Amino acid sequence: QCFRAKLLVKHCWKPTKEEVQLFKDKPTDFQPFWTPHFEFPNCIEIHDMGLKQSHWNTDYMILRKGESNGLDISPLPYIISGEYWIDATFSEVFELEHFPVDCQDLTIKIQSQQYTQICVFATPYQGQNMLTMLQEYSTIPEWMIHEPKFEIIKKNVGPITEYSQVN
């Protein structure tokens, strides 16, 4: 079985001093030295995906303390901020125990195949209220969509790899 979902992965990290200077010199040409690579292990088809452009028409931008990227306000002196969006179909084993009134946990796995010294998933600075579901994207009006849960699961696979799982 499968389900289709559209999601936006907001991500940020602390820039180097050189990256801050590059951004100050020419914000419209800014490219960070490093960018995360997200993978979706239970994705079976990607319909559309990409990085949302900043108001500088760049994939990433640097926020100063107190500045906002539209929703979040940076608490750090500087952070690199980006938004990755994906519209995809994901696989899931459906539990049909109380048909026709079953409740399904639909899982989207997001991981980064990078060493934990480089990239770790953590609760962002804006707190636990970081996932929202929009009822308007449900194709069946009688579906009841419950609040999503965010769960960080650490897995060791050869060199230490961490991934987050969103239910």
mmCIF file of N, CA and C in Angstrom, residues 11-65:
data_model
loop_
_atom_site.group_PDB
_atom_site.id
_atom_site.type_symbol
_atom_site.label_atom_id
_atom_site.label_comp_id
_atom_site.label_asym_id
_atom_site.label_seq_id
_atom_site.Cartn_x
_atom_site.Cartn_y
_atom_site.Cartn_z
ATOM 1 N N HIS A 11 15.400 23.475 7.249
ATOM 2 C CA HIS A 11 16.640 23.048 7.880
ATOM 3 C C HIS A 11 17.578 24.242 8.027
ATOM 4 N N CYS A 12 18.404 24.176 9.048
ATOM 5 C CA CYS A 12 19.344 25.264 9.297
ATOM 6 C C CYS A 12 20.561 24.727 10.027
ATOM 7 N N TRP A 13 21.641 25.469 9.923
ATOM 8 C CA TRP A 13 22.868 25.096 10.617
ATOM 9 C C TRP A 13 23.729 26.336 10.780
ATOM 10 N N LYS A 14 24.715 26.207 11.641
ATOM 11 C CA LYS A 14 25.601 27.326 11.959
ATOM 12 C C LYS A 14 26.636 27.483 10.840
ATOM 13 N N PRO A 15 26.767 28.693 10.279
ATOM 14 C CA PRO A 15 27.734 28.902 9.205
ATOM 15 C C PRO A 15 29.152 29.126 9.724
ATOM 16 N N THR A 16 30.113 28.970 8.830
ATOM 17 C CA THR A 16 31.496 29.310 9.166
ATOM 18 C C THR A 16 31.655 30.828 9.059
ATOM 19 N N LYS A 17 32.737 31.355 9.583
ATOM 20 C CA LYS A 17 33.003 32.792 9.480
ATOM 21 C C LYS A 17 33.147 33.200 8.016
ATOM 22 N N GLU A 18 33.760 32.324 7.211
ATOM 23 C CA GLU A 18 33.943 32.625 5.794
ATOM 24 C C GLU A 18 32.593 32.710 5.070
ATOM 25 N N GLU A 19 31.659 31.825 5.425
ATOM 26 C CA GLU A 19 30.332 31.861 4.800
ATOM 27 C C GLU A 19 29.588 33.143 5.164
ATOM 28 N N VAL A 20 29.706 33.569 6.420
ATOM 29 C CA VAL A 20 29.059 34.816 6.843
ATOM 30 C C VAL A 20 29.605 35.978 6.024
ATOM 31 N N GLN A 21 30.930 36.019 5.847
ATOM 32 C CA GLN A 21 31.542 37.103 5.086
ATOM 33 C C GLN A 21 31.109 37.075 3.620
ATOM 34 N N LEU A 22 31.040 35.870 3.035
ATOM 35 C CA LEU A 22 30.568 35.743 1.651
ATOM 36 C C LEU A 22 29.148 36.283 1.498
ATOM 37 N N PHE A 23 28.294 35.960 2.471
ATOM 38 C CA PHE A 23 26.906 36.432 2.423
ATOM 39 C C PHE A 23 26.845 37.950 2.561
ATOM 40 N N LYS A 24 27.654 38.510 3.474
ATOM 41 C CA LYS A 24 27.662 39.970 3.656
ATOM 42 C C LYS A 24 28.147 40.677 2.387
ATOM 43 N N ASP A 25 29.144 40.089 1.722
ATOM 44 C CA ASP A 25 29.709 40.709 0.519
ATOM 45 C C ASP A 25 28.747 40.671 -0.666
ATOM 46 N N LYS A 26 28.129 39.490 -0.912
ATOM 47 C CA LYS A 26 27.239 39.337 -2.071
ATOM 48 C C LYS A 26 26.121 38.363 -1.741
ATOM 49 N N PRO A 27 25.061 38.820 -1.076
ATOM 50 C CA PRO A 27 23.990 37.895 -0.676
ATOM 51 C C PRO A 27 23.294 37.222 -1.851
ATOM 52 N N THR A 28 23.248 37.883 -3.010
ATOM 53 C CA THR A 28 22.546 37.303 -4.155
ATOM 54 C C THR A 28 23.317 36.174 -4.824
ATOM 55 N N ASP A 29 24.605 36.025 -4.502
ATOM 56 C CA ASP A 29 25.428 34.943 -5.060
ATOM 57 C C ASP A 29 25.774 33.887 -4.019
ATOM 58 N N PHE A 30 25.149 33.950 -2.840
ATOM 59 C CA PHE A 30 25.568 33.077 -1.740
ATOM 60 C C PHE A 30 25.283 31.600 -1.999
ATOM 61 N N GLN A 31 26.299 30.784 -1.790
ATOM 62 C CA GLN A 31 26.190 29.323 -1.775
ATOM 63 C C GLN A 31 27.002 28.820 -0.593
ATOM 64 N N PRO A 32 26.391 28.076 0.338
ATOM 65 C CA PRO A 32 27.162 27.552 1.467
ATOM 66 C C PRO A 32 28.185 26.519 0.997
ATOM 67 N N PHE A 33 29.237 26.334 1.795
ATOM 68 C CA PHE A 33 30.288 25.366 1.468
ATOM 69 C C PHE A 33 29.764 23.936 1.549
ATOM 70 N N TRP A 34 28.790 23.714 2.423
ATOM 71 C CA TRP A 34 28.218 22.378 2.651
ATOM 72 C C TRP A 34 26.702 22.505 2.642
ATOM 73 N N THR A 35 26.017 21.506 2.109
ATOM 74 C CA THR A 35 24.557 21.457 2.185
ATOM 75 C C THR A 35 24.131 20.034 2.538
ATOM 76 N N PRO A 36 23.050 19.883 3.279
ATOM 77 C CA PRO A 36 22.589 18.536 3.641
ATOM 78 C C PRO A 36 21.973 17.818 2.445
ATOM 79 N N HIS A 37 22.019 16.500 2.489
ATOM 80 C CA HIS A 37 21.395 15.663 1.462
ATOM 81 C C HIS A 37 20.365 14.781 2.148
ATOM 82 N N PHE A 38 19.098 15.005 1.845
ATOM 83 C CA PHE A 38 18.023 14.248 2.466
ATOM 84 C C PHE A 38 17.647 13.058 1.601
ATOM 85 N N GLU A 39 17.351 11.951 2.268
ATOM 86 C CA GLU A 39 16.876 10.748 1.587
ATOM 87 C C GLU A 39 15.586 10.308 2.259
ATOM 88 N N PHE A 40 14.730 9.696 1.484
ATOM 89 C CA PHE A 40 13.439 9.213 1.962
ATOM 90 C C PHE A 40 13.358 7.722 1.652
ATOM 91 N N PRO A 41 13.777 6.854 2.593
ATOM 92 C CA PRO A 41 13.869 5.415 2.321
ATOM 93 C C PRO A 41 12.566 4.752 1.896
ATOM 94 N N ASN A 42 11.425 5.243 2.371
ATOM 95 C CA ASN A 42 10.168 4.594 1.991
ATOM 96 C C ASN A 42 9.446 5.336 0.868
ATOM 97 N N CYS A 43 10.159 6.178 0.130
ATOM 98 C CA CYS A 43 9.607 6.872 -1.034
ATOM 99 C C CYS A 43 9.645 5.927 -2.235
ATOM 100 N N ILE A 44 8.497 5.803 -2.915
ATOM 101 C CA ILE A 44 8.473 4.936 -4.093
ATOM 102 C C ILE A 44 8.319 5.727 -5.393
ATOM 103 N N GLU A 45 7.889 7.000 -5.292
ATOM 104 C CA GLU A 45 7.799 7.838 -6.485
ATOM 105 C C GLU A 45 7.846 9.306 -6.091
ATOM 106 N N ILE A 46 8.689 10.073 -6.753
ATOM 107 C CA ILE A 46 8.764 11.512 -6.529
ATOM 108 C C ILE A 46 8.017 12.201 -7.676
ATOM 109 N N HIS A 47 7.015 12.994 -7.316
ATOM 110 C CA HIS A 47 6.228 13.716 -8.317
ATOM 111 C C HIS A 47 6.851 15.077 -8.620
ATOM 112 N N ASP A 48 7.387 15.722 -7.582
ATOM 113 C CA ASP A 48 8.039 17.015 -7.740
ATOM 114 C C ASP A 48 8.865 17.271 -6.488
ATOM 115 N N MET A 49 9.959 18.025 -6.621
ATOM 116 C CA MET A 49 10.798 18.348 -5.471
ATOM 117 C C MET A 49 11.724 19.501 -5.816
ATOM 118 N N GLY A 50 12.285 20.124 -4.798
ATOM 119 C CA GLY A 50 13.247 21.194 -5.034
ATOM 120 C C GLY A 50 13.499 22.008 -3.788
ATOM 121 N N LEU A 51 14.362 22.995 -3.923
ATOM 122 C CA LEU A 51 14.645 23.932 -2.849
ATOM 123 C C LEU A 51 13.839 25.199 -3.094
ATOM 124 N N LYS A 52 13.186 25.678 -2.042
ATOM 125 C CA LYS A 52 12.413 26.909 -2.149
ATOM 126 C C LYS A 52 13.386 28.084 -2.195
ATOM 127 N N GLN A 53 13.211 28.964 -3.147
ATOM 128 C CA GLN A 53 14.108 30.104 -3.311
ATOM 129 C C GLN A 53 13.854 31.158 -2.236
ATOM 130 N N SER A 54 14.944 31.745 -1.733
ATOM 131 C CA SER A 54 14.836 32.830 -0.756
ATOM 132 C C SER A 54 14.479 34.125 -1.492
ATOM 133 N N HIS A 55 14.261 35.183 -0.744
ATOM 134 C CA HIS A 55 13.957 36.464 -1.388
ATOM 135 C C HIS A 55 15.164 37.024 -2.141
ATOM 136 N N TRP A 56 16.350 36.418 -1.945
ATOM 137 C CA TRP A 56 17.554 36.790 -2.705
ATOM 138 C C TRP A 56 17.647 35.962 -3.994
ATOM 139 N N ASN A 57 16.669 35.076 -4.237
ATOM 140 C CA ASN A 57 16.691 34.133 -5.365
ATOM 141 C C ASN A 57 17.850 33.143 -5.258
ATOM 142 N N THR A 58 18.172 32.757 -4.036
ATOM 143 C CA THR A 58 19.194 31.745 -3.776
ATOM 144 C C THR A 58 18.544 30.587 -3.028
ATOM 145 N N ASP A 59 19.184 29.411 -3.063
ATOM 146 C CA ASP A 59 18.652 28.243 -2.358
ATOM 147 C C ASP A 59 18.761 28.396 -0.841
ATOM 148 N N TYR A 60 19.813 29.064 -0.383
ATOM 149 C CA TYR A 60 20.059 29.241 1.055
ATOM 150 C C TYR A 60 20.356 30.700 1.341
ATOM 151 N N MET A 61 20.088 31.095 2.579
ATOM 152 C CA MET A 61 20.410 32.450 3.017
ATOM 153 C C MET A 61 20.874 32.404 4.468
ATOM 154 N N ILE A 62 21.527 33.447 4.886
ATOM 155 C CA ILE A 62 21.973 33.552 6.279
ATOM 156 C C ILE A 62 21.063 34.536 6.995
ATOM 157 N N LEU A 63 20.558 34.089 8.152
ATOM 158 C CA LEU A 63 19.742 34.957 9.006
ATOM 159 C C LEU A 63 20.599 35.431 10.171
ATOM 160 N N ARG A 64 20.473 36.707 10.500
ATOM 161 C CA ARG A 64 21.137 37.236 11.685
ATOM 162 C C ARG A 64 20.193 37.089 12.873
ATOM 163 N N LYS A 65 20.731 37.188 14.071
ATOM 164 C CA LYS A 65 19.913 37.068 15.282
ATOM 165 C C LYS A 65 18.738 38.038 15.212
#
